[in-house]
mmCIF file of C-alpha atoms in Angstrom:
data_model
loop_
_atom_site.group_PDB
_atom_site.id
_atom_site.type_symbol
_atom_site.label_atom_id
_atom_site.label_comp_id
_atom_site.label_asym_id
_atom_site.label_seq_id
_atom_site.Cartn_x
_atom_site.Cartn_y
_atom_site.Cartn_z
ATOM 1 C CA UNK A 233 -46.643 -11.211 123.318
ATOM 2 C CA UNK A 234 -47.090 -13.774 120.540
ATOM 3 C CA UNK A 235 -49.325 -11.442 119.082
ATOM 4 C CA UNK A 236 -47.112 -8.811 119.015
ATOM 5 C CA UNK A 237 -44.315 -10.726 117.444
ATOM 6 C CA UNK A 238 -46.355 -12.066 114.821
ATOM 7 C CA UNK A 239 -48.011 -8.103 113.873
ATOM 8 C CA UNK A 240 -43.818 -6.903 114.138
ATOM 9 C CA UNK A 241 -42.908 -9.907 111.912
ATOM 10 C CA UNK A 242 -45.817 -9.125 109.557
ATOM 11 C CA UNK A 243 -44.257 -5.315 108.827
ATOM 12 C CA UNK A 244 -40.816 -6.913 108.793
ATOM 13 C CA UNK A 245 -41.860 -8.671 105.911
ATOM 14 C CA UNK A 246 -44.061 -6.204 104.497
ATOM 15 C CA UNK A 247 -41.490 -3.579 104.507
ATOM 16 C CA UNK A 248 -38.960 -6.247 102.836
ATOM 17 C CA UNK A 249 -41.283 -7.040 100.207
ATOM 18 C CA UNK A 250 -42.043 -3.023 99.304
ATOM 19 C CA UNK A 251 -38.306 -2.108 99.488
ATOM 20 C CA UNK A 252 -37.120 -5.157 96.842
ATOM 21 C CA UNK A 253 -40.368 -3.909 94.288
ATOM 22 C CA UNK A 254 -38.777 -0.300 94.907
ATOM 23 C CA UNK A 255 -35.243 -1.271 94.343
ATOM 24 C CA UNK A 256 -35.881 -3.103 91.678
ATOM 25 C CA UNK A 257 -37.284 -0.938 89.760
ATOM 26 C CA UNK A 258 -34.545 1.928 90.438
ATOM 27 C CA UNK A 259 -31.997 -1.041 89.411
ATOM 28 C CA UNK A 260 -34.216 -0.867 86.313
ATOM 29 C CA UNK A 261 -34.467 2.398 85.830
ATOM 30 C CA UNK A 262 -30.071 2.329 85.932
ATOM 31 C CA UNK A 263 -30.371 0.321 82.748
ATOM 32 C CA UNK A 264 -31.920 3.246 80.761
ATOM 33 C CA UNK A 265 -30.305 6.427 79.530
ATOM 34 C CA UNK A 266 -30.591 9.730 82.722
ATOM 35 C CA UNK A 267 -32.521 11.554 80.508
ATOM 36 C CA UNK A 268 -34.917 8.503 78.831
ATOM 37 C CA UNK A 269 -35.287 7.280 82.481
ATOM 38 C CA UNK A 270 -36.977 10.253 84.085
ATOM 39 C CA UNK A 271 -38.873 11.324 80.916
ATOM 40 C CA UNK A 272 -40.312 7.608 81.474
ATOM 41 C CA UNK A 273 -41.047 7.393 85.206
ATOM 42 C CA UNK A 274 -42.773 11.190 84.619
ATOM 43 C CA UNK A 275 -45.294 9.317 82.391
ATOM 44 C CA UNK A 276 -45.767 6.822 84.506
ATOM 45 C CA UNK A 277 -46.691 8.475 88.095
ATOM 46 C CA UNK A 278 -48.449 10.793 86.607
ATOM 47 C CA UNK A 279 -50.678 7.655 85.348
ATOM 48 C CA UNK A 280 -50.209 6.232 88.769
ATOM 49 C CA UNK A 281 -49.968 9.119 91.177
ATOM 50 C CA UNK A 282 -53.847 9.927 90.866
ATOM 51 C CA UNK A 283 -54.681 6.574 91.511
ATOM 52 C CA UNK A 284 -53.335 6.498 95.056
ATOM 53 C CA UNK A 285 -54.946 7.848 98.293
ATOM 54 C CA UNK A 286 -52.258 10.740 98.616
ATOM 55 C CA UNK A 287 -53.334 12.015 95.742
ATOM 56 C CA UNK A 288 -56.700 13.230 97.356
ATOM 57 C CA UNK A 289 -54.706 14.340 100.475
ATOM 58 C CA UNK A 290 -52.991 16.286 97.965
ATOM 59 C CA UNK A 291 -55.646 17.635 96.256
ATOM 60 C CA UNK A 292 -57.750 18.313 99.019
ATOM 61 C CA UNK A 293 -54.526 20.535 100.417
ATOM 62 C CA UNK A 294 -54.192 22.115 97.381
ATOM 63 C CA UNK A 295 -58.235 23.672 97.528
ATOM 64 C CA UNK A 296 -57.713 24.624 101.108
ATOM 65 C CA UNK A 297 -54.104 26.638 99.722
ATOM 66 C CA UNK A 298 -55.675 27.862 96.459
ATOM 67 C CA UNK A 299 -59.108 28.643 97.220
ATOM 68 C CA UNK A 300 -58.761 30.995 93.555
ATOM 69 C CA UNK A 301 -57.849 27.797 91.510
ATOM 70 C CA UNK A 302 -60.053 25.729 89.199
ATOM 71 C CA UNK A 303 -60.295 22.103 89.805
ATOM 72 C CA UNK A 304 -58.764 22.008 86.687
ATOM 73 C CA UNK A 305 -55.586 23.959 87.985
ATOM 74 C CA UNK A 306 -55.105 22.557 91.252
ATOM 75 C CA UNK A 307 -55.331 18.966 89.313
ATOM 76 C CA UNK A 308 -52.613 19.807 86.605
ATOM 77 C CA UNK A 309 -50.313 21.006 90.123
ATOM 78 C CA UNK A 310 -50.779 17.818 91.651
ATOM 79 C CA UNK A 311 -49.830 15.786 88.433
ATOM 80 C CA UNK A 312 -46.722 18.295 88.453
ATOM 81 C CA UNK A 313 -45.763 16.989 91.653
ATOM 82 C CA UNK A 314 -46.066 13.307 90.795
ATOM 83 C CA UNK A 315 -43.992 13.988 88.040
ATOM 84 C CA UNK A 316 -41.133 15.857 90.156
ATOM 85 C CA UNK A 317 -41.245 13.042 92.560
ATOM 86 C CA UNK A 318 -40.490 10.644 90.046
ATOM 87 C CA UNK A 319 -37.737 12.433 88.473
ATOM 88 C CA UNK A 320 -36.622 12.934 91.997
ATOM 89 C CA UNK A 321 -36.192 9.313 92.500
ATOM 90 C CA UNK A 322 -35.039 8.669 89.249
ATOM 91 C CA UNK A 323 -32.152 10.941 90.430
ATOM 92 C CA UNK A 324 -30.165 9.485 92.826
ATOM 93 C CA UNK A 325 -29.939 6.310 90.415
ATOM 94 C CA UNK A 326 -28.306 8.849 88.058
ATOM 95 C CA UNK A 327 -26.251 11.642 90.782
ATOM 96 C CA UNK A 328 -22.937 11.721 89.002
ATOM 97 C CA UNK A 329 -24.098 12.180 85.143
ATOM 98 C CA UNK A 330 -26.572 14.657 86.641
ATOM 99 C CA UNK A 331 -24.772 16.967 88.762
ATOM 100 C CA UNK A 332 -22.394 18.150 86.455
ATOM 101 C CA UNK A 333 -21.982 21.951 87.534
ATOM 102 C CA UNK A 334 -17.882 22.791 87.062
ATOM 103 C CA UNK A 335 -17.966 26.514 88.924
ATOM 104 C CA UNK A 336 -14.879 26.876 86.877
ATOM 105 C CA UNK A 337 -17.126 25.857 83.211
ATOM 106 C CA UNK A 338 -17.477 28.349 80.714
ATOM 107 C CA UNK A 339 -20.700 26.066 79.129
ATOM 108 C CA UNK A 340 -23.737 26.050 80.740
ATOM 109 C CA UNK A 341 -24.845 21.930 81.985
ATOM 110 C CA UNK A 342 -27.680 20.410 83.693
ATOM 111 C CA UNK A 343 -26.721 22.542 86.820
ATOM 112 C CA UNK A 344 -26.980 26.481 87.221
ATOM 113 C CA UNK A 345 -25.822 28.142 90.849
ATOM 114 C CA UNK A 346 -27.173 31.611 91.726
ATOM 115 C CA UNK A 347 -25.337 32.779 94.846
ATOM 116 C CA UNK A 348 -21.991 31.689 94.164
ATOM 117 C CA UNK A 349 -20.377 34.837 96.207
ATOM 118 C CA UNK A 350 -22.600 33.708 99.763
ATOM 119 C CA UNK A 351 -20.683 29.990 98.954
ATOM 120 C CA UNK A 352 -17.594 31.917 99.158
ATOM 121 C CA UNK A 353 -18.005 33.856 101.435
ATOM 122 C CA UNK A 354 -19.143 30.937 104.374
ATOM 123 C CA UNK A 355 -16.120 29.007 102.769
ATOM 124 C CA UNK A 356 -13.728 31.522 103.732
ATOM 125 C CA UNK A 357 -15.970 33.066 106.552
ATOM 126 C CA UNK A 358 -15.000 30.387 109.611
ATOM 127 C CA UNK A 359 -17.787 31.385 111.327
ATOM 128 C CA UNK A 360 -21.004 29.133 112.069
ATOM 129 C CA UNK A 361 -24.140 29.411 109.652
ATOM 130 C CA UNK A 362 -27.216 27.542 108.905
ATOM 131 C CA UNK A 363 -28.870 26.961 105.428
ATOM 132 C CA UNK A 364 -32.361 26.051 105.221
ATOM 133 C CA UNK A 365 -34.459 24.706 102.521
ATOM 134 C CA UNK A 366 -37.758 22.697 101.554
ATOM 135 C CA UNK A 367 -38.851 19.645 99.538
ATOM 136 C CA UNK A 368 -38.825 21.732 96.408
ATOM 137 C CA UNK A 369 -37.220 20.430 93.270
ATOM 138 C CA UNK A 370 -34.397 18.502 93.732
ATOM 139 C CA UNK A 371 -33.208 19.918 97.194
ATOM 140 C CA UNK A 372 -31.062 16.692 97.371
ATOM 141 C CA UNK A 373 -28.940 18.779 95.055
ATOM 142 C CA UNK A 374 -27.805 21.395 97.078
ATOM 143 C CA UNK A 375 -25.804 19.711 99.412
ATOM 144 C CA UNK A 376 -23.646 18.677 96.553
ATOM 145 C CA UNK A 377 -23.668 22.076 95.064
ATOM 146 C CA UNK A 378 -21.676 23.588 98.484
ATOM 147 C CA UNK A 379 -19.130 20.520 98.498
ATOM 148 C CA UNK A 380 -18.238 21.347 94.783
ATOM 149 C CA UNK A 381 -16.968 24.908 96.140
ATOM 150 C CA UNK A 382 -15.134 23.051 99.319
ATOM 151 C CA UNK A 383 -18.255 23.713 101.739
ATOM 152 C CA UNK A 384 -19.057 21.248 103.784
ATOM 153 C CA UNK A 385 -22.710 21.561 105.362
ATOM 154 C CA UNK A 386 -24.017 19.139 108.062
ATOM 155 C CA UNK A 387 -27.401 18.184 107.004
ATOM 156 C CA UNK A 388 -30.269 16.914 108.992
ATOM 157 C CA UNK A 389 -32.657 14.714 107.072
ATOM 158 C CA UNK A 390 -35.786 12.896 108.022
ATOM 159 C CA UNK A 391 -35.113 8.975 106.253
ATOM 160 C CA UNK A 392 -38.004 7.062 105.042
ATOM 161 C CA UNK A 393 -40.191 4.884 106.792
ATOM 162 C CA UNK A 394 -39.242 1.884 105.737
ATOM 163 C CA UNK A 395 -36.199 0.618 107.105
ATOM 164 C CA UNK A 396 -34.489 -1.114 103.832
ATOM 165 C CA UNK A 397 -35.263 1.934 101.565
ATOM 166 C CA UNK A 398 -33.735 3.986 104.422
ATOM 167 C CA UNK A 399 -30.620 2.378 104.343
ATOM 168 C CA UNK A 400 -30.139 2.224 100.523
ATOM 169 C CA UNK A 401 -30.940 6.236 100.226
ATOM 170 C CA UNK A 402 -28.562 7.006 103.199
ATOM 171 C CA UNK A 403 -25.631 4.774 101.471
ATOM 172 C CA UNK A 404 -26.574 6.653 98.364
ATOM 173 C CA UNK A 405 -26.513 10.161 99.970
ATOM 174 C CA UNK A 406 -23.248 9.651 101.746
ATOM 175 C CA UNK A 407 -21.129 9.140 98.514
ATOM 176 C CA UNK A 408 -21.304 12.938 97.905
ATOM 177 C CA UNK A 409 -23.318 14.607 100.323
ATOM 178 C CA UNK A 410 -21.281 14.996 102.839
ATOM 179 C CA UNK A 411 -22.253 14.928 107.063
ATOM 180 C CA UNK A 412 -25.716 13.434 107.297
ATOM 181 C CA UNK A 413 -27.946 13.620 110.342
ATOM 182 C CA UNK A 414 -31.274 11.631 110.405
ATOM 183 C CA UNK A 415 -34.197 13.422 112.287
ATOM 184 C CA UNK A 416 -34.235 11.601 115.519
ATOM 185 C CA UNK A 417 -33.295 11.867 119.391
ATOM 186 C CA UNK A 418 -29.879 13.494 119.476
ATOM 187 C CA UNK A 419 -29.526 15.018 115.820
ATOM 188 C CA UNK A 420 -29.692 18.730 117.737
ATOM 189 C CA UNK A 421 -26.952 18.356 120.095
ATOM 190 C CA UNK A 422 -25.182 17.025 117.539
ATOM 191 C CA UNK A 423 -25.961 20.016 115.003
ATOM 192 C CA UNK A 424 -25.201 22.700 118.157
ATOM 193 C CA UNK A 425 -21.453 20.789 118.119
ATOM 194 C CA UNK A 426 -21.111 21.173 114.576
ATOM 195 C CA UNK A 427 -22.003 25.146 115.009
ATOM 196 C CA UNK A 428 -19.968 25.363 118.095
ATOM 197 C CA UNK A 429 -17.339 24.518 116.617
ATOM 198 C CA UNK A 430 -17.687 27.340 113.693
ATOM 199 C CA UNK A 431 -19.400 25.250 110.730
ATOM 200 C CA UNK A 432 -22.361 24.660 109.026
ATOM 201 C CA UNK A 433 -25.921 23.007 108.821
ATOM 202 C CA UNK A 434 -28.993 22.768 106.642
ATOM 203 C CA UNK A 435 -32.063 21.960 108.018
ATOM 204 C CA UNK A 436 -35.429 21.425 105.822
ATOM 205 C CA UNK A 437 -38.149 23.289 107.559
ATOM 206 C CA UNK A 438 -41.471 22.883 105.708
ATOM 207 C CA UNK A 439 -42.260 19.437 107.190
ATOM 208 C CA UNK A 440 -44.789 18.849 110.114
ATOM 209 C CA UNK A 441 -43.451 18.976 114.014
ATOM 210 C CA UNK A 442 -45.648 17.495 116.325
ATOM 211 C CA UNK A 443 -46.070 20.000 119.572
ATOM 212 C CA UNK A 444 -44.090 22.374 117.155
ATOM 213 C CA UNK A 445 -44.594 26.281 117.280
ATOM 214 C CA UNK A 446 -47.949 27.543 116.018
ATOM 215 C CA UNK A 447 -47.516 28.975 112.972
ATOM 216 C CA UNK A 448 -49.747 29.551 109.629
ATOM 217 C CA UNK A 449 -48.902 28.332 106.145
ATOM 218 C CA UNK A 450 -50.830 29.690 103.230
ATOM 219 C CA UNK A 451 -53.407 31.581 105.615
ATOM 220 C CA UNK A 452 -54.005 27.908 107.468
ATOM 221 C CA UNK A 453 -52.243 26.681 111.125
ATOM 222 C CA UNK A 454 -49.412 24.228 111.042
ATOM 223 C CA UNK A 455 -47.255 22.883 113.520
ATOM 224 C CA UNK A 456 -43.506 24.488 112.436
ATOM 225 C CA UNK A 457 -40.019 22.858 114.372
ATOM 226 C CA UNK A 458 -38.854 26.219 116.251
ATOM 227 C CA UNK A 459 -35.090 23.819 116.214
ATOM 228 C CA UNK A 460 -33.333 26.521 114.287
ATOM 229 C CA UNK A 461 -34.480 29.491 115.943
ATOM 230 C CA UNK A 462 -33.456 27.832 119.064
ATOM 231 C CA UNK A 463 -30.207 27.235 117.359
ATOM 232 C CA UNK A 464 -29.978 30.632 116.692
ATOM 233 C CA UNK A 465 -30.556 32.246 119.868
ATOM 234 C CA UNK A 466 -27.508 29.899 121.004
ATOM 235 C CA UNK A 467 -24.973 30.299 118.260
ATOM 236 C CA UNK A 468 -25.915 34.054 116.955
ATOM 237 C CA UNK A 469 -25.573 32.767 113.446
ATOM 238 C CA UNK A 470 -26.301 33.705 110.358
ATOM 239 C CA UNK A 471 -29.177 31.865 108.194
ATOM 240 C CA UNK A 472 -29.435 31.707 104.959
ATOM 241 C CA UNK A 473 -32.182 30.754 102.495
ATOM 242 C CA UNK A 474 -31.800 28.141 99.991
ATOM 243 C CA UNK A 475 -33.658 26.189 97.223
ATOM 244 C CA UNK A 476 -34.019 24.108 93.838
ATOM 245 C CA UNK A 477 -35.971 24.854 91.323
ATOM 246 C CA UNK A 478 -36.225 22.012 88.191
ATOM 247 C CA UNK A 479 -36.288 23.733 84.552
ATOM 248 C CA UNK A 480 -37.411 22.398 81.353
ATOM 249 C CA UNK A 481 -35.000 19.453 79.731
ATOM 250 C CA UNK A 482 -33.877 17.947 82.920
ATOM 251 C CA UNK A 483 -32.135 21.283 84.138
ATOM 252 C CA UNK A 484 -32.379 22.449 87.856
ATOM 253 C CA UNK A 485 -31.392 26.123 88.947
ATOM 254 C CA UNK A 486 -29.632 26.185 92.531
ATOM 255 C CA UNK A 487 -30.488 29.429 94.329
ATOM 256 C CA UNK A 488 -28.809 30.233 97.768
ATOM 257 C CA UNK A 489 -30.462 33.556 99.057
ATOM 258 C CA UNK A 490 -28.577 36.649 100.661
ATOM 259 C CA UNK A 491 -29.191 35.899 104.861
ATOM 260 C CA UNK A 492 -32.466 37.254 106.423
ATOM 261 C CA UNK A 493 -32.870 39.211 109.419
ATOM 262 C CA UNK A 494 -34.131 37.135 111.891
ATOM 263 C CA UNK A 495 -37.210 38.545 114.186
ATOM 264 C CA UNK A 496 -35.557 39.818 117.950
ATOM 265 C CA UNK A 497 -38.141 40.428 120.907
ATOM 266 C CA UNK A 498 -37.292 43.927 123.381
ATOM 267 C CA UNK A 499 -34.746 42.409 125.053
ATOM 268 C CA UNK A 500 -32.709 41.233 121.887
ATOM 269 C CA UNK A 501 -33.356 37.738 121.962
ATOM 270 C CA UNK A 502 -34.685 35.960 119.195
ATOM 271 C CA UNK A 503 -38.037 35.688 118.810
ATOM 272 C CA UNK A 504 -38.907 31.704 118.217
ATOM 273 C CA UNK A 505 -42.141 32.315 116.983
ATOM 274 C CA UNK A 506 -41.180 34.783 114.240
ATOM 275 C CA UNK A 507 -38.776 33.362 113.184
ATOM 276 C CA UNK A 508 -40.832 30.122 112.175
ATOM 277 C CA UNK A 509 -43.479 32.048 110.559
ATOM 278 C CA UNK A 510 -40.922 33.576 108.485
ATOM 279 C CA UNK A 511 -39.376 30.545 107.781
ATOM 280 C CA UNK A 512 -42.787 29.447 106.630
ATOM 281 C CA UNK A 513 -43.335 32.320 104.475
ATOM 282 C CA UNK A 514 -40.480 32.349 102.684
ATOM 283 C CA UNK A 515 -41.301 28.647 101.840
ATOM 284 C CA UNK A 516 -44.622 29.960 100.967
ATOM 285 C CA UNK A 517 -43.055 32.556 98.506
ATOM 286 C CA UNK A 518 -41.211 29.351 96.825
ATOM 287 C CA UNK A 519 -43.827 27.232 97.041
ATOM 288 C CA UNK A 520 -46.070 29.723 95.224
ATOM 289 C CA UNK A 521 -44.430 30.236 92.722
ATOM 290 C CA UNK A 522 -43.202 26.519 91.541
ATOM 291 C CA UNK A 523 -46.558 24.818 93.015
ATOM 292 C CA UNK A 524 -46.293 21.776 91.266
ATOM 293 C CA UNK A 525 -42.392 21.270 92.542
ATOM 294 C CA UNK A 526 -43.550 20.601 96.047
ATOM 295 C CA UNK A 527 -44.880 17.540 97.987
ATOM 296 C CA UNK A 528 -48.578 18.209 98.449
ATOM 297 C CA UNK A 529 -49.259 14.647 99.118
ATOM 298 C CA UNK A 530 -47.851 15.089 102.633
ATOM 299 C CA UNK A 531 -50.289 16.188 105.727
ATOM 300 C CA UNK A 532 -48.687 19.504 106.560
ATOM 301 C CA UNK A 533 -51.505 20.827 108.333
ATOM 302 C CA UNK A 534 -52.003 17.803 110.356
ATOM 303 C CA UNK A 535 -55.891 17.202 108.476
ATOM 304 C CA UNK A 536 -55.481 14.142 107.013
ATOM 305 C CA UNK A 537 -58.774 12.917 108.716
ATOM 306 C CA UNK A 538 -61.029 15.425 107.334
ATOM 307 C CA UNK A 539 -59.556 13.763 103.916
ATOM 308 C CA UNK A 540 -62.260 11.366 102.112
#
């Protein structure tokens, strides 16, 4: 028992001690122009992200996904992707001067929305829908996008590790985000009340599920949550794709997708495992064609031992 106390104590602290360097730096970050700020913590992970044992994780998923790359090209996607994650970050110091879409603007900003009748139209609809995404771009964006035409989506997030970080980026999220419902023990009853009761939720669905449906991604088997074709099958609802995609001059493009058919076995049921795999394709189609605009550095394919 000491033991244990003293090993729990340990991450306490270690966890502490990580989330103050992190914070710290974000509180410097705040002190810099929005534009100046993520220009300069690009530089810098793409100086630091190579250094760091996710980076071979990432390349080493990269080869396996783009067998037809050059070292050369799979290396320039990963430093992409460090870059992206830093702006990311640098983001949510900076929401409010960045999100500045007006859908009543006759200037273009820093935001663009393609879709703008399917916002309207589940606005006015009264009738339960889901939205699903990835960790492409700034997906944190799109939440925001749907409250700024009066939508309000329920969306189920998976929070950091670390506890302290956790708490900051939740108290961040919830200023304009909306409902927010970590990943854990309960968050599907409590998205199946939400769509009972004729509104809507956005799930990300390119992340790893442990005892998940089998599915492949980019030719390869991975583990795929079959939550929102289960949803489905309860709720008959419509689902609708959705991504970001982050343009030159710290612009992003928000894209919500007309709604897909969704796979039905004889009897007219929905079919669980199709309906992953096209969830995973149609990440796949995103994914392919902004590769450095996605998080590599995670272990997708559940292979991160085979990584040297």
């Amino acid at each position: 028992m000491a033991i244990t106390r003293l090993v729990i104590a340990f991450n306490r602290a270690r966890d502490w001690l990580i989330a103050a360097i992190v914070l710290s730096l974000l509180k410097l970050i705040s002190l810099l122009p929005a534009t100046s700020a993520s220009n300069s913590v690009d530089r810098a992970a793409r100086l630091i992200g190579p250094r760091t044992s996710r980076h071979r994780l990432a390349l080493f998923n990269l080869k396996r996904a783009f067998p037809e790359k050059s070292d050369e090209e799979r290396q320039q996607i990963a430093l992409d992707m460090w870059g992206n994650m830093a702006r990311l970050a640098a983001e949510y110091v900076f929401l409010d001067q960045i999100f500045d879409f007006d859908p009543d603007a006759t200037e273009p900003g820093r935001i663009e929305v393609e879709g703008v009748d399917i916002f309207l139209k589940l606005r006015d609809s009264g009738k339960p829908f889901i939205v699903f995404t990835a960790h492409t771009g700034n997906f944190e964006l799109l939440p925001i996008a749907a409250a700024s035409y009066g939508l309000d989506v329920m969306a189920m997030f998976r929070p950091p590790n670390n506890p302290y970080i956790a708490r900051k980026v939740l108290a961040a999220r919830r200023t304009s985000m909306g409902h927010l419902v970590p990943s854990r023990a309960g968050a599907a009853f409590t998205l199946a009340r939400r769509l009972e009761a004729g509104g809507g939720v956005g799930v990300l669905v390119d992340q790893k599920f442990h005892k998940g449906t089998k599915t492949r991604f980019f030719g390869l088997e991975a583990q795929t949550n079959p939550l929102l074709a289960k949803l489905v099958r309860q709720f008959d609802c419509e689902v609708y794709p959705a991504r970001s995609v982050r343009l030159p001059n710290g612009r992003h493009r928000l894209i919500v997708e007309p709604a897909v058919t969704i796979p039905r076995e004889a009897n007219g049921g929905v079919d669980v495992a199709a309906t992953s795999q096209m969830l995973n394709d149609k990440v796949e189609s995103w994914v392919r064609e902004y590769p450095g605009q996605w998080q590599w550095f995670h272990d997708r394919w559940n292979i991160k031992h085979m990584v040297k």
